[in-house]
CSV table of C-alpha atoms and ligand atoms in Angstrom, one decimal:
chain,number,residue,atom,x,y,z
A,1,UNK,CA,-55.7,-59.1,34.7
A,2,UNK,CA,-53.6,-56.4,36.1
A,3,UNK,CA,-50.7,-57.9,38.0
A,4,UNK,CA,-47.4,-57.1,36.4
A,5,UNK,CA,-46.1,-60.6,36.2
A,6,UNK,CA,-49.1,-61.7,34.2
A,7,UNK,CA,-49.0,-58.7,31.9
A,8,UNK,CA,-45.3,-59.2,31.2
A,9,UNK,CA,-45.8,-62.9,30.5
A,10,UNK,CA,-48.5,-62.1,28.0
A,11,UNK,CA,-46.9,-59.2,26.2
A,12,UNK,CA,-43.1,-59.3,26.6
A,13,UNK,CA,-41.2,-61.6,24.2
A,14,UNK,CA,-40.4,-64.8,26.0
A,15,UNK,CA,-36.6,-64.6,25.9
A,16,UNK,CA,-35.9,-64.2,29.7
A,17,UNK,CA,-36.6,-66.8,32.3
A,18,UNK,CA,-37.5,-64.3,35.0
A,19,UNK,CA,-37.7,-65.0,38.7
A,20,UNK,CA,-41.3,-64.5,40.0
A,21,UNK,CA,-40.4,-61.2,41.7
A,22,UNK,CA,-41.4,-57.7,40.8
A,23,UNK,CA,-38.8,-55.1,41.9
A,24,UNK,CA,-40.0,-51.6,42.4
A,25,UNK,CA,-37.2,-49.5,44.0
A,26,UNK,CA,-33.9,-49.5,45.8
A,27,UNK,CA,-31.1,-47.6,47.3
A,28,UNK,CA,-27.4,-48.5,47.1
A,29,UNK,CA,-27.1,-52.3,47.4
A,30,UNK,CA,-30.6,-52.8,48.7
A,31,UNK,CA,-33.6,-53.4,46.5
A,32,UNK,CA,-37.3,-53.9,47.3
A,33,UNK,CA,-40.1,-55.9,45.7
A,34,UNK,CA,-43.7,-54.8,45.4
A,35,UNK,CA,-44.5,-56.3,48.8
A,36,UNK,CA,-41.7,-54.4,50.4
A,37,UNK,CA,-39.4,-57.4,50.9
A,38,UNK,CA,-35.8,-56.3,51.1
A,39,UNK,CA,-33.0,-57.9,49.1
A,40,UNK,CA,-29.2,-57.4,49.1
A,41,UNK,CA,-28.3,-56.9,45.4
A,42,UNK,CA,-25.2,-59.1,44.6
A,43,UNK,CA,-25.8,-58.8,40.8
A,44,UNK,CA,-26.1,-55.1,40.2
A,45,UNK,CA,-28.1,-55.6,37.0
A,46,UNK,CA,-25.3,-57.9,35.7
A,47,UNK,CA,-22.5,-55.6,36.6
A,48,UNK,CA,-24.3,-52.4,35.5
A,49,UNK,CA,-25.2,-50.3,38.6
A,50,UNK,CA,-21.5,-49.8,39.5
A,51,UNK,CA,-22.4,-47.5,42.4
A,52,UNK,CA,-25.6,-49.2,43.4
A,53,UNK,CA,-29.2,-48.3,42.8
A,54,UNK,CA,-30.4,-44.7,42.7
A,55,UNK,CA,-27.0,-43.5,43.7
A,56,UNK,CA,-27.2,-39.9,44.6
A,57,UNK,CA,-24.4,-38.5,42.5
A,58,UNK,CA,-25.3,-40.5,39.5
A,59,UNK,CA,-29.0,-39.7,39.7
A,60,UNK,CA,-28.2,-36.0,40.1
A,61,UNK,CA,-25.9,-36.0,37.1
A,62,UNK,CA,-28.5,-37.8,35.0
A,63,UNK,CA,-31.5,-35.7,36.1
A,64,UNK,CA,-29.6,-32.4,35.6
A,65,UNK,CA,-28.6,-33.4,32.1
A,66,UNK,CA,-32.1,-34.7,31.3
A,67,UNK,CA,-33.6,-31.3,32.2
A,68,UNK,CA,-31.0,-29.4,30.1
A,69,UNK,CA,-30.6,-31.3,26.9
A,70,UNK,CA,-31.5,-35.0,26.6
A,71,UNK,CA,-30.5,-35.6,23.0
A,72,UNK,CA,-29.2,-33.6,19.9
A,73,UNK,CA,-27.8,-36.3,17.5
A,74,UNK,CA,-24.2,-36.6,16.6
A,75,UNK,CA,-24.4,-33.7,14.1
A,76,UNK,CA,-23.5,-31.4,17.0
A,77,UNK,CA,-21.0,-31.2,19.9
A,78,UNK,CA,-22.2,-31.8,23.5
A,79,UNK,CA,-20.2,-31.5,26.7
A,80,UNK,CA,-20.9,-34.9,28.4
A,81,UNK,CA,-19.8,-36.9,25.4
A,82,UNK,CA,-16.6,-34.9,24.9
A,83,UNK,CA,-15.7,-35.0,28.6
A,84,UNK,CA,-16.4,-38.7,29.0
A,85,UNK,CA,-14.1,-39.5,26.0
A,86,UNK,CA,-11.4,-37.3,27.6
A,87,UNK,CA,-11.6,-39.1,31.0
A,88,UNK,CA,-11.6,-42.5,29.4
A,89,UNK,CA,-8.5,-41.6,27.3
A,90,UNK,CA,-6.7,-40.0,30.2
A,91,UNK,CA,-7.3,-43.1,32.4
A,92,UNK,CA,-6.1,-45.6,29.8
A,93,UNK,CA,-3.6,-43.8,27.5
A,94,UNK,CA,-5.8,-44.8,24.6
A,95,UNK,CA,-6.5,-42.1,22.1
A,96,UNK,CA,-10.0,-42.0,20.8
A,97,UNK,CA,-13.5,-43.3,21.7
A,98,UNK,CA,-16.4,-44.4,19.7
A,99,UNK,CA,-19.7,-44.4,21.7
A,100,UNK,CA,-22.6,-46.8,21.1
A,101,UNK,CA,-25.4,-48.2,23.3
A,102,UNK,CA,-24.4,-51.6,24.4
A,103,UNK,CA,-21.6,-54.1,24.8
A,104,UNK,CA,-22.5,-56.0,21.6
A,105,UNK,CA,-22.4,-52.7,19.6
A,106,UNK,CA,-19.0,-51.7,21.2
A,107,UNK,CA,-17.7,-55.1,20.0
A,108,UNK,CA,-19.2,-54.5,16.5
A,109,UNK,CA,-17.2,-51.3,16.3
A,110,UNK,CA,-14.0,-53.1,17.4
A,111,UNK,CA,-14.6,-55.7,14.7
A,112,UNK,CA,-15.2,-53.1,12.0
A,113,UNK,CA,-12.0,-51.3,13.1
A,114,UNK,CA,-10.0,-54.5,12.9
A,115,UNK,CA,-11.4,-55.4,9.5
A,116,UNK,CA,-10.7,-52.0,8.0
A,117,UNK,CA,-7.3,-51.7,9.6
A,118,UNK,CA,-6.3,-55.2,8.3
A,119,UNK,CA,-7.7,-54.5,4.8
A,120,UNK,CA,-5.7,-51.3,4.6
A,121,UNK,CA,-2.5,-52.6,6.2
A,122,UNK,CA,-2.4,-56.3,5.5
A,123,UNK,CA,-4.6,-56.8,2.4
A,124,UNK,CA,-8.3,-57.4,1.9
A,125,UNK,CA,-8.0,-61.1,2.4
A,126,UNK,CA,-6.8,-60.5,6.0
A,127,UNK,CA,-10.0,-60.4,8.1
A,128,UNK,CA,-10.0,-63.4,10.5
A,129,UNK,CA,-10.6,-62.5,14.1
A,130,UNK,CA,-9.6,-65.2,16.6
A,131,UNK,CA,-11.7,-65.5,19.7
A,132,UNK,CA,-11.6,-68.0,22.6
A,133,UNK,CA,-13.7,-71.0,23.3
A,134,UNK,CA,-16.3,-70.4,26.0
A,135,UNK,CA,-16.1,-66.6,25.4
A,136,UNK,CA,-19.1,-64.3,25.2
A,137,UNK,CA,-19.2,-61.2,23.0
A,138,UNK,CA,-22.8,-60.4,22.5
A,139,UNK,CA,-26.1,-61.3,20.8
A,140,UNK,CA,-26.0,-59.6,17.4
A,141,UNK,CA,-25.2,-62.0,14.5
A,142,UNK,CA,-21.6,-60.8,14.3
A,143,UNK,CA,-20.9,-60.9,18.0
A,144,UNK,CA,-22.6,-64.3,18.2
A,145,UNK,CA,-20.2,-65.5,15.6
A,146,UNK,CA,-17.4,-64.1,17.8
A,147,UNK,CA,-18.8,-65.9,20.8
A,148,UNK,CA,-17.1,-69.2,21.2
A,149,UNK,CA,-20.0,-71.2,22.5
A,150,UNK,CA,-21.8,-73.4,20.0
A,151,UNK,CA,-25.2,-73.5,21.8
A,152,UNK,CA,-25.7,-69.8,21.1
A,153,UNK,CA,-25.2,-70.5,17.3
A,154,UNK,CA,-27.7,-73.2,16.7
A,155,UNK,CA,-30.6,-72.3,14.4
A,156,UNK,CA,-29.2,-68.8,13.8
A,157,UNK,CA,-27.1,-69.7,10.8
A,158,UNK,CA,-25.5,-68.4,8.7
A,159,UNK,CA,-23.6,-66.2,11.1
A,160,UNK,CA,-21.1,-63.5,10.0
A,161,UNK,CA,-18.0,-65.2,8.5
A,162,UNK,CA,-14.4,-64.6,9.5
A,163,UNK,CA,-14.3,-65.9,13.1
A,164,UNK,CA,-12.1,-68.7,14.4
A,165,UNK,CA,-12.1,-70.0,18.0
A,166,UNK,CA,-9.2,-71.4,19.9
A,167,UNK,CA,-9.1,-72.8,23.5
A,168,UNK,CA,-8.3,-70.4,26.3
A,169,UNK,CA,-4.9,-70.9,28.0
A,170,UNK,CA,-3.5,-73.2,25.3
A,171,UNK,CA,-0.5,-71.4,23.9
A,172,UNK,CA,0.3,-74.1,21.3
A,173,UNK,CA,-3.2,-74.1,20.0
A,174,UNK,CA,-3.2,-70.4,19.7
A,175,UNK,CA,0.1,-70.4,17.8
A,176,UNK,CA,-1.3,-73.0,15.4
A,177,UNK,CA,-4.5,-70.9,14.9
A,178,UNK,CA,-2.5,-67.8,14.2
A,179,UNK,CA,-0.2,-69.7,11.7
A,180,UNK,CA,-3.2,-71.4,9.9
A,181,UNK,CA,-5.1,-68.1,9.4
A,182,UNK,CA,-4.6,-64.7,8.0
A,183,UNK,CA,-5.3,-63.0,11.4
A,184,UNK,CA,-6.5,-59.4,11.7
A,185,UNK,CA,-7.1,-59.5,15.5
A,186,UNK,CA,-7.4,-61.6,18.6
A,187,UNK,CA,-10.3,-60.7,20.8
A,188,UNK,CA,-10.8,-61.9,24.4
A,189,UNK,CA,-12.2,-61.2,27.8
A,190,UNK,CA,-9.4,-61.3,30.5
A,191,UNK,CA,-12.0,-62.8,32.8
A,192,UNK,CA,-14.6,-64.9,30.9
A,193,UNK,CA,-17.8,-63.7,32.6
A,194,UNK,CA,-20.8,-65.6,31.0
A,195,UNK,CA,-18.4,-68.5,30.5
A,196,UNK,CA,-18.2,-69.1,34.2
A,197,UNK,CA,-16.1,-66.3,35.7
A,198,UNK,CA,-12.7,-67.7,34.6
A,199,UNK,CA,-9.6,-65.5,34.6
A,200,UNK,CA,-7.2,-66.1,31.8
A,201,UNK,CA,-3.7,-67.3,32.8
A,202,UNK,CA,-1.1,-64.5,32.7
A,203,UNK,CA,1.3,-66.6,30.5
A,204,UNK,CA,-1.5,-67.0,27.9
A,205,UNK,CA,-2.3,-63.3,27.8
A,206,UNK,CA,1.4,-62.5,27.4
A,207,UNK,CA,1.6,-65.0,24.6
A,208,UNK,CA,-1.2,-63.3,22.7
A,209,UNK,CA,0.6,-60.0,23.2
A,210,UNK,CA,3.9,-61.4,21.9
A,211,UNK,CA,2.2,-63.1,18.9
A,212,UNK,CA,0.5,-59.9,18.1
A,213,UNK,CA,3.8,-58.1,17.8
A,214,UNK,CA,5.4,-60.9,15.7
A,215,UNK,CA,2.5,-61.3,13.4
A,216,UNK,CA,1.2,-57.7,13.3
A,217,UNK,CA,-2.4,-58.3,14.4
A,218,UNK,CA,-4.6,-56.3,16.7
A,219,UNK,CA,-5.4,-57.1,20.3
A,220,UNK,CA,-9.0,-56.4,21.2
A,221,UNK,CA,-9.9,-56.7,24.9
A,222,UNK,CA,-13.6,-57.1,25.6
A,223,UNK,CA,-14.1,-55.2,28.9
A,224,UNK,CA,-17.8,-55.1,28.7
A,225,UNK,CA,-18.2,-57.0,32.0
A,226,UNK,CA,-14.7,-56.7,33.5
A,227,UNK,CA,-14.3,-52.9,32.9
A,228,UNK,CA,-14.7,-49.8,34.9
A,229,UNK,CA,-13.2,-51.0,38.2
A,230,UNK,CA,-14.9,-54.4,38.4
A,231,UNK,CA,-11.6,-56.4,38.7
A,232,UNK,CA,-9.8,-53.9,41.0
A,233,UNK,CA,-8.1,-52.0,38.1
A,234,UNK,CA,-9.8,-49.5,35.9
A,235,UNK,CA,-9.7,-52.1,33.1
A,236,UNK,CA,-8.9,-55.8,33.6
A,237,UNK,CA,-6.1,-55.9,31.0
A,238,UNK,CA,-4.2,-53.6,33.5
A,239,UNK,CA,-3.8,-56.7,35.7
A,240,UNK,CA,-1.9,-58.4,32.9
A,241,UNK,CA,0.5,-55.7,31.8
A,242,UNK,CA,-0.5,-55.7,28.1
A,243,UNK,CA,-1.2,-52.8,25.8
A,244,UNK,CA,-4.4,-53.5,23.8
A,245,UNK,CA,-5.2,-51.8,20.4
A,246,UNK,CA,-8.9,-51.7,21.1
A,247,UNK,CA,-10.8,-51.9,24.4
A,248,UNK,CA,-14.6,-52.3,24.4
A,249,UNK,CA,-16.7,-51.6,27.4
A,250,UNK,CA,-20.4,-51.1,28.4
A,251,UNK,CA,-22.3,-52.6,31.4
A,252,UNK,CA,-20.8,-50.7,34.4
A,253,UNK,CA,-19.8,-47.7,32.3
A,254,UNK,CA,-23.3,-46.2,32.3
A,255,UNK,CA,-24.2,-47.0,35.9
A,256,UNK,CA,-27.6,-48.0,34.7
A,257,UNK,CA,-28.2,-46.2,31.4
A,258,UNK,CA,-27.3,-47.8,28.1
A,259,UNK,CA,-23.9,-46.8,26.7
A,260,UNK,CA,-21.1,-48.7,25.1
A,261,UNK,CA,-17.6,-47.6,24.1
A,262,UNK,CA,-14.8,-48.7,21.9
A,263,UNK,CA,-11.5,-47.2,23.0
A,264,UNK,CA,-8.9,-46.9,20.2
A,265,UNK,CA,-5.1,-46.9,20.5
A,266,UNK,CA,-2.8,-44.7,18.5
A,267,UNK,CA,-2.3,-47.5,16.0
A,268,UNK,CA,-6.0,-47.5,15.1
A,269,UNK,CA,-7.3,-44.1,16.2
A,270,UNK,CA,-7.8,-42.9,12.6
A,271,UNK,CA,-9.0,-46.1,11.0
A,272,UNK,CA,-12.6,-45.1,11.0
A,273,UNK,CA,-13.3,-41.9,9.1
A,274,UNK,CA,-16.4,-39.8,8.3
A,275,UNK,CA,-19.3,-42.1,7.5
A,276,UNK,CA,-17.5,-45.4,8.4
A,277,UNK,CA,-19.5,-45.9,11.5
A,278,UNK,CA,-22.3,-44.2,13.5
A,279,UNK,CA,-25.0,-44.5,16.0
A,280,UNK,CA,-28.1,-42.2,16.5
A,281,UNK,CA,-27.9,-42.5,20.3
A,282,UNK,CA,-24.1,-43.0,20.7
A,283,UNK,CA,-22.7,-40.6,23.2
A,284,UNK,CA,-26.2,-39.4,24.2
A,285,UNK,CA,-25.8,-36.6,26.7
A,286,UNK,CA,-27.9,-38.2,29.5
A,287,UNK,CA,-26.1,-41.5,29.3
A,288,UNK,CA,-22.7,-39.8,28.9
A,289,UNK,CA,-23.4,-37.6,31.9
A,290,UNK,CA,-24.2,-40.7,34.0
A,291,UNK,CA,-21.1,-42.5,32.7
A,292,UNK,CA,-19.0,-39.4,33.4
A,293,UNK,CA,-20.1,-39.5,37.1
A,294,UNK,CA,-19.2,-43.2,37.2
A,295,UNK,CA,-15.8,-43.1,35.7
A,296,UNK,CA,-14.8,-39.9,37.6
A,297,UNK,CA,-15.3,-41.8,40.8
A,298,UNK,CA,-13.2,-44.8,40.0
A,299,UNK,CA,-10.0,-43.8,41.7
A,300,UNK,CA,-7.3,-45.6,43.6
A,301,UNK,CA,-9.2,-45.6,46.9
A,302,UNK,CA,-12.2,-47.2,45.3
A,303,UNK,CA,-10.1,-49.8,43.4
A,304,UNK,CA,-8.3,-50.6,46.7
A,305,UNK,CA,-11.6,-51.1,48.4
A,306,UNK,CA,-12.8,-53.4,45.5
A,307,UNK,CA,-9.7,-55.5,46.1
A,308,UNK,CA,-10.2,-55.7,49.8
A,309,UNK,CA,-13.8,-56.7,49.4
A,310,UNK,CA,-12.7,-59.3,46.9
A,311,UNK,CA,-10.2,-60.8,49.3
A,312,UNK,CA,-12.9,-60.9,52.0
A,313,UNK,CA,-15.2,-62.9,49.7
A,314,UNK,CA,-12.5,-65.4,48.6
A,315,UNK,CA,-11.4,-65.8,52.2
A,316,UNK,CA,-14.9,-66.3,53.6
A,317,UNK,CA,-16.0,-68.8,50.9
A,318,UNK,CA,-12.9,-71.0,50.6
A,319,UNK,CA,-13.2,-74.2,52.5
A,320,UNK,CA,-16.9,-73.4,53.4
A,321,UNK,CA,-19.2,-76.4,53.5
A,322,UNK,CA,-20.9,-77.0,50.1
A,323,UNK,CA,-18.5,-74.8,48.2
A,324,UNK,CA,-16.1,-76.5,45.8
A,325,UNK,CA,-14.2,-73.5,44.5
A,326,UNK,CA,-14.2,-69.8,44.0
A,327,UNK,CA,-12.9,-68.1,40.9
A,328,UNK,CA,-12.7,-64.6,39.3
A,329,UNK,CA,-11.1,-61.3,40.1
A,330,UNK,CA,-12.1,-58.3,42.1
A,331,UNK,CA,-15.8,-58.1,42.5
A,332,UNK,CA,-16.5,-60.5,39.7
A,333,UNK,CA,-16.8,-63.8,41.5
A,334,UNK,CA,-17.8,-67.4,40.4
A,335,UNK,CA,-18.7,-69.9,43.1
A,336,UNK,CA,-18.8,-73.6,42.3
A,337,UNK,CA,-21.3,-75.1,44.7
A,338,UNK,CA,-22.0,-78.7,45.5
A,339,UNK,CA,-25.7,-78.1,45.0
A,340,UNK,CA,-26.8,-76.9,41.6
A,341,UNK,CA,-26.2,-73.2,41.3
A,342,UNK,CA,-29.8,-72.4,40.3
A,343,UNK,CA,-30.9,-74.0,43.6
A,344,UNK,CA,-28.5,-71.9,45.6
A,345,UNK,CA,-29.6,-68.8,43.8
A,346,UNK,CA,-33.3,-69.6,44.5
A,347,UNK,CA,-32.7,-70.3,48.2
A,348,UNK,CA,-30.6,-67.1,48.6
A,349,UNK,CA,-33.4,-65.1,47.0
A,350,UNK,CA,-35.9,-66.5,49.5
A,351,UNK,CA,-33.5,-65.3,52.2
A,352,UNK,CA,-33.2,-61.8,50.7
A,353,UNK,CA,-30.0,-62.0,48.5
A,354,UNK,CA,-30.1,-61.6,44.7
A,355,UNK,CA,-27.3,-63.5,43.0
A,356,UNK,CA,-26.6,-64.4,39.3
A,357,UNK,CA,-25.4,-67.6,37.7
A,358,UNK,CA,-22.8,-68.2,35.0
A,359,UNK,CA,-22.7,-71.7,33.5
A,360,UNK,CA,-22.7,-74.0,36.5
A,361,UNK,CA,-21.6,-71.4,39.0
A,362,UNK,CA,-23.2,-68.8,41.3
A,363,UNK,CA,-21.9,-65.5,40.1
A,364,UNK,CA,-21.6,-62.3,42.1
A,365,UNK,CA,-21.2,-58.8,40.6
A,366,UNK,CA,-22.1,-56.5,43.5
A,367,UNK,CA,-21.9,-52.7,43.3
A,368,UNK,CA,-18.3,-51.6,43.6
A,369,UNK,CA,-19.3,-49.5,46.7
A,370,UNK,CA,-21.4,-52.1,48.4
A,371,UNK,CA,-21.4,-51.3,52.1
A,372,UNK,CA,-19.3,-53.9,53.9
A,373,UNK,CA,-22.1,-54.9,56.2
A,374,UNK,CA,-24.4,-55.7,53.3
A,375,UNK,CA,-21.6,-57.7,51.7
A,376,UNK,CA,-20.9,-59.6,54.9
A,377,UNK,CA,-24.6,-60.4,55.4
A,378,UNK,CA,-25.0,-61.6,51.8
A,379,UNK,CA,-22.0,-63.8,52.0
A,380,UNK,CA,-23.2,-65.4,55.2
A,381,UNK,CA,-26.6,-66.2,53.6
A,382,UNK,CA,-24.9,-67.6,50.5
A,383,UNK,CA,-22.8,-69.9,52.7
A,384,UNK,CA,-25.8,-70.9,54.7
A,385,UNK,CA,-27.9,-71.9,51.6
A,386,UNK,CA,-24.9,-73.6,49.9
A,387,UNK,CA,-24.3,-75.8,52.9
B,1,LIG,C1,-22.7,-58.6,28.5
B,1,LIG,C2,-21.5,-58.8,27.6
B,1,LIG,C3,-21.6,-58.4,26.2
B,1,LIG,C4,-22.9,-57.9,25.6
B,1,LIG,O1,-23.3,-56.7,26.1
B,1,LIG,P1,-24.8,-56.1,25.8
B,1,LIG,O2,-24.8,-54.8,26.4
B,1,LIG,O3,-25.7,-57.1,26.4
B,1,LIG,O4,-24.9,-56.1,24.3
B,1,LIG,C5,-20.4,-58.5,25.5
B,1,LIG,N1,-19.3,-59.0,26.0
B,1,LIG,C6,-19.2,-59.3,27.3
B,1,LIG,C7,-17.9,-59.8,27.9
B,1,LIG,C8,-20.3,-59.3,28.1
B,1,LIG,O5,-20.2,-59.7,29.4
């Protein structure tokens, strides 16, 4: 037995329901399977390959750093880590960055910051973190507890205590939750990704911000999926005019290498001190060099292009046969189809377009720089198979 699919099935833990396709290489928004079949990539590794596959600038940055110094631990200073932190702070006005290796870990850091801040400033019995129903914050036991979807919790009890969920876009319920609990922070995604690509209503986000001021709790925005240009702003909270205390990000940040970051505002920049938190790989030079090449290229021209492509997608899909609705923001799109989403995704794949799903929707997270003709072709195929 030597075909990759059989080997994988035998030896890799059975946690992913993979499509029966073995991908071997790609360039930009095109990817090829082992038989040479071409696909347009509308998922970018779940919003990871922000500038597409084997992007020249990104590959160069990574290869150069890998051949110079691939790792030295956080006992020493390295340039990519410091410079990446600087760019992230300059682009957001936030003050300090803690680097980790994934979205879940970035959120773990945010949760530790919130707990320590609250313990020091509001008392040790203040630790509750409010999150939203239908949210997704990761797969560790603590970020699962934060995740407001019961089906992820089953059979993994007991989860980390101290999380309370409240419905999205329900201001009255939020007020009651805040009144009934000793709240350290409210944590949310501005656009719920895994939950079905649903943008929060601006009034609701504004209400969180006002309640945070009145009740002195932290605002944590989970930008793991929405961050780094995905929604047409550098971070999605910038669409809402709020000022978060902690911003977490990962996915698109690394452009394809594992990196996560928790960005800390002035209010919490000094909460974590020596020994309070750490990560062997966090801020690894190769990952940081790749991420630096990504964030340095997210400028106004690119963001404007993301918005234009988004408008094109919404415009092309609305009122199309077989499509009930389109949701999301920027190049983070959810499509409710009349046919089951999994059927549409399968048919699109047969015709050479790779899409994702989120709940009952077809989800698109193409590279931010997807060439317009690739985008156009993919959307036409999606329309055709959804009909
Ligand atoms: C993917 C995701 C996570 C988890 O990120 P990992 O890198 O898989 O740990 C957390 N929050 C949101 C909003 C995500 O989309």
